[in-house]
Coordinates of C-alpha atoms in Angstrom, one line a residue:
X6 CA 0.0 0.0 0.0
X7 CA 1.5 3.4 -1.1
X8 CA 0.9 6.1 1.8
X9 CA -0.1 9.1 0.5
X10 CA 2.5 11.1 2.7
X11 CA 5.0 9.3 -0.1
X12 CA 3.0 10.1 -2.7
X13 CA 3.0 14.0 -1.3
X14 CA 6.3 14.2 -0.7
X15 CA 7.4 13.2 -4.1
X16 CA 4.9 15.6 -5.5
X17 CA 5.7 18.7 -3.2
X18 CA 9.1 18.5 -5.2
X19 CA 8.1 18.2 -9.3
X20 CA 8.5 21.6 -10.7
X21 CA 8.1 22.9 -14.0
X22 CA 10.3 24.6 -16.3
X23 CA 7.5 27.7 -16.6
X24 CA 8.6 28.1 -12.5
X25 CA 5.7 26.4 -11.5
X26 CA 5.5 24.4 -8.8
X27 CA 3.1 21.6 -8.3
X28 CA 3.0 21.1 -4.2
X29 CA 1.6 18.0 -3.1
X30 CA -2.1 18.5 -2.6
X31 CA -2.4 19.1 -6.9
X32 CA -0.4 15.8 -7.8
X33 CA -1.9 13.3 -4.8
X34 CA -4.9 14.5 -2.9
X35 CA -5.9 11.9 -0.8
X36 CA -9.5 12.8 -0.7
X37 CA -10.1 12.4 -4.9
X38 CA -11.1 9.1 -5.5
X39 CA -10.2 7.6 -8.8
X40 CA -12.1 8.1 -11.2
X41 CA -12.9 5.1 -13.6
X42 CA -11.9 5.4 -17.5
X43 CA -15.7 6.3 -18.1
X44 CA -15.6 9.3 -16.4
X45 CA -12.6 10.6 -17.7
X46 CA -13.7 10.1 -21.2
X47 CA -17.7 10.9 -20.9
X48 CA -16.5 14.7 -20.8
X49 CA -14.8 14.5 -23.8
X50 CA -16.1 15.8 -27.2
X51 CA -16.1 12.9 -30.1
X52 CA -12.9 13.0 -31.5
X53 CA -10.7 13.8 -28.6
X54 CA -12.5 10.7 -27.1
X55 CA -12.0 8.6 -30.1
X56 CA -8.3 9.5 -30.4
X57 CA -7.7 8.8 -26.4
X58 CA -9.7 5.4 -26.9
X59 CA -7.4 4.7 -29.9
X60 CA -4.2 5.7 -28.0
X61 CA -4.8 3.7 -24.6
X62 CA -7.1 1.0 -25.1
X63 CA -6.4 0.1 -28.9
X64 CA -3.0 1.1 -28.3
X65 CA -2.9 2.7 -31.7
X66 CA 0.6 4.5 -32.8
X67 CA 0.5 8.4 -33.1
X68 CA 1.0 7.5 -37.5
X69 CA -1.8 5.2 -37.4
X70 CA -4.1 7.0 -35.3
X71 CA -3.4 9.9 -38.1
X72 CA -4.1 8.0 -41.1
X73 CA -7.0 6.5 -39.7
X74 CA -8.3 10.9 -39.2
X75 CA -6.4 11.7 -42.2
X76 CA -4.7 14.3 -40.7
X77 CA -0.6 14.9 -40.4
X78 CA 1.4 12.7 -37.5
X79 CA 1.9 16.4 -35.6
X80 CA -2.0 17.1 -35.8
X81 CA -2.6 13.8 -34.1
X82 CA -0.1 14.5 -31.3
X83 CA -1.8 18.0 -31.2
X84 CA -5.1 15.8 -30.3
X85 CA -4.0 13.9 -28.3
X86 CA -2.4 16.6 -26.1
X87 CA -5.5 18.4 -26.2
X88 CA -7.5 15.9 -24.9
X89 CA -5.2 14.9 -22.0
X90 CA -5.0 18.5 -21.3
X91 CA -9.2 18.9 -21.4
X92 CA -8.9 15.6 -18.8
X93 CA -6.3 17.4 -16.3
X94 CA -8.5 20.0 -16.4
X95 CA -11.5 18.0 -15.2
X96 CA -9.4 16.0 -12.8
X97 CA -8.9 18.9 -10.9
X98 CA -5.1 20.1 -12.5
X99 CA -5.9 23.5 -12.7
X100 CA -7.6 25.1 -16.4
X101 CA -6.3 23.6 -19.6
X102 CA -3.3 26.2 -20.9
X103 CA -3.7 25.1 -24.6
X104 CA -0.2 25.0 -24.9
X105 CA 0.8 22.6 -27.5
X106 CA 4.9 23.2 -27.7
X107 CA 5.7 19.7 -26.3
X108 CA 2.8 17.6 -28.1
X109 CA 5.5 14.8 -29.3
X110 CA 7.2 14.6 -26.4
X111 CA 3.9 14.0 -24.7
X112 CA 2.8 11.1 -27.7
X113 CA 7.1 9.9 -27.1
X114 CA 5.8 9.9 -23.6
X115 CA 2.9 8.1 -23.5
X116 CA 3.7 5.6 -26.6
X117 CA 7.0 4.2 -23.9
X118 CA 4.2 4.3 -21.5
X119 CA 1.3 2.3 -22.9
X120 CA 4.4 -0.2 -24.7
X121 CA 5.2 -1.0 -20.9
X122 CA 8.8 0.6 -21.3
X123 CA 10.6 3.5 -19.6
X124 CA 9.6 7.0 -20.8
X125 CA 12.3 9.7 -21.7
X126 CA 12.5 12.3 -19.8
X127 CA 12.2 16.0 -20.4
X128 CA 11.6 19.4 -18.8
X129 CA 8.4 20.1 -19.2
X130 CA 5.9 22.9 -19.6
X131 CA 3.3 23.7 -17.0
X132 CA 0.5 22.4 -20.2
X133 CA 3.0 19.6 -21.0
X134 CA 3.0 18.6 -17.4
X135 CA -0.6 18.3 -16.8
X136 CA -1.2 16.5 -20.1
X137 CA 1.4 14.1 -18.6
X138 CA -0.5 13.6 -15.2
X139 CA -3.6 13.3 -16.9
X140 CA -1.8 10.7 -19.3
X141 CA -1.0 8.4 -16.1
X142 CA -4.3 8.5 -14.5
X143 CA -6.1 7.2 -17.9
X144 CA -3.2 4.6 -18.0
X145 CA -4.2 3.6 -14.8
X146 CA -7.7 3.8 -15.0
X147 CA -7.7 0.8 -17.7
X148 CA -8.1 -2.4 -16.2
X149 CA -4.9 -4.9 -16.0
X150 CA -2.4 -1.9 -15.8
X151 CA -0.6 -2.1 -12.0
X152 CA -0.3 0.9 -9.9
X153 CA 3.4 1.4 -9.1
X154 CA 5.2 -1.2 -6.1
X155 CA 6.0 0.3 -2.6
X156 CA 9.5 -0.6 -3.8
X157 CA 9.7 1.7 -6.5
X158 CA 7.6 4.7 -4.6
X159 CA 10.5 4.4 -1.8
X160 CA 13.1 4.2 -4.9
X161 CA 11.8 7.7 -5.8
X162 CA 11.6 8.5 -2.4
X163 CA 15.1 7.9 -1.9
X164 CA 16.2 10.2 -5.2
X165 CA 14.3 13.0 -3.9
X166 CA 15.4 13.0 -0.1
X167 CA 19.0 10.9 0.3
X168 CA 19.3 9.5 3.4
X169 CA 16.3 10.7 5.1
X170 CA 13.5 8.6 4.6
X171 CA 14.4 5.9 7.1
X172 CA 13.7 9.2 9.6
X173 CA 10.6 9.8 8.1

């Protein structure tokens, strides 16, 4: 069981390239539930839905999602950040800041993501940064994806904070 003090602490220290900084009670409130995958997607208009659905659940590349809207490979990253942003935004993330700049890292992001494989990292924008919060929660709203261990939450834990946890 992850505590949410770990969760808190981890989050009182993500900043944001923009010199934001995300404390705590906006990346892990322990009073949201989670929401399921329905109601992060009933909010959605028609085609951010669709490409979300095609992203996470059909697990559909950036290219193919494209052809199948017949629209450019940067247009369907565009989409996709958009409706992860619109999702943020309804999660609670603060307004959507339509903000596109880093729409393929986000789709690099999430492709490493939903293919189970380490995602590369970059400095983020404040937008960028909510579509990638908003990106995790629908991964882990689909059933069979695994929240993360204890082990690996204490892993972080330790990065953040060397040699103090065991005080904690």
């Amino acid at each position: 069981m992850i505590e949410m003090r770990s969760l808190g602490q981890v989050g009182a220290h993500l900043t944001v390239i923009a010199g934001h900084t995300f404390h705590a009670g906006e990346v892990a409130t322990p009073w949201r539930s989670t929401l399921s995958l329905r109601a992060l997607l009933d909010p959605l208009p028609g085609e951010l839905r669709l490409v979300t659905v095609l992203r996470f659940l059909r697990r559909r590349t950036v290219g193919q999602i494209a052809t199948q809207l017949g629209v450019s490979q940067p247009a369907a990253a565009i989409l996709i950040f958009t409706a992860l942003e619109d999702i943020g935004a309804q999660m609670g993330f603060g307004p959507a800041l339509d903000d596109p700049s880093q729409a393929t890292e986000v789709a690099a992001f999430i492709d490493h993501l939903v293919t189970r494989r380490r995602p590369p990292r970059f400095e983020a924008t404040a937008a960028a940064f909510q579509a990638l919060l908003a990106a995790t929660c629908v991964h882990a709203a689909i059933a069979g994806n695994d929240l993360p261990r204890a082990r690996f939450m204490r892993s972080l834990e330790e990065r953040a904070y060397p040699g103090r946890i065991a005080a904690l």
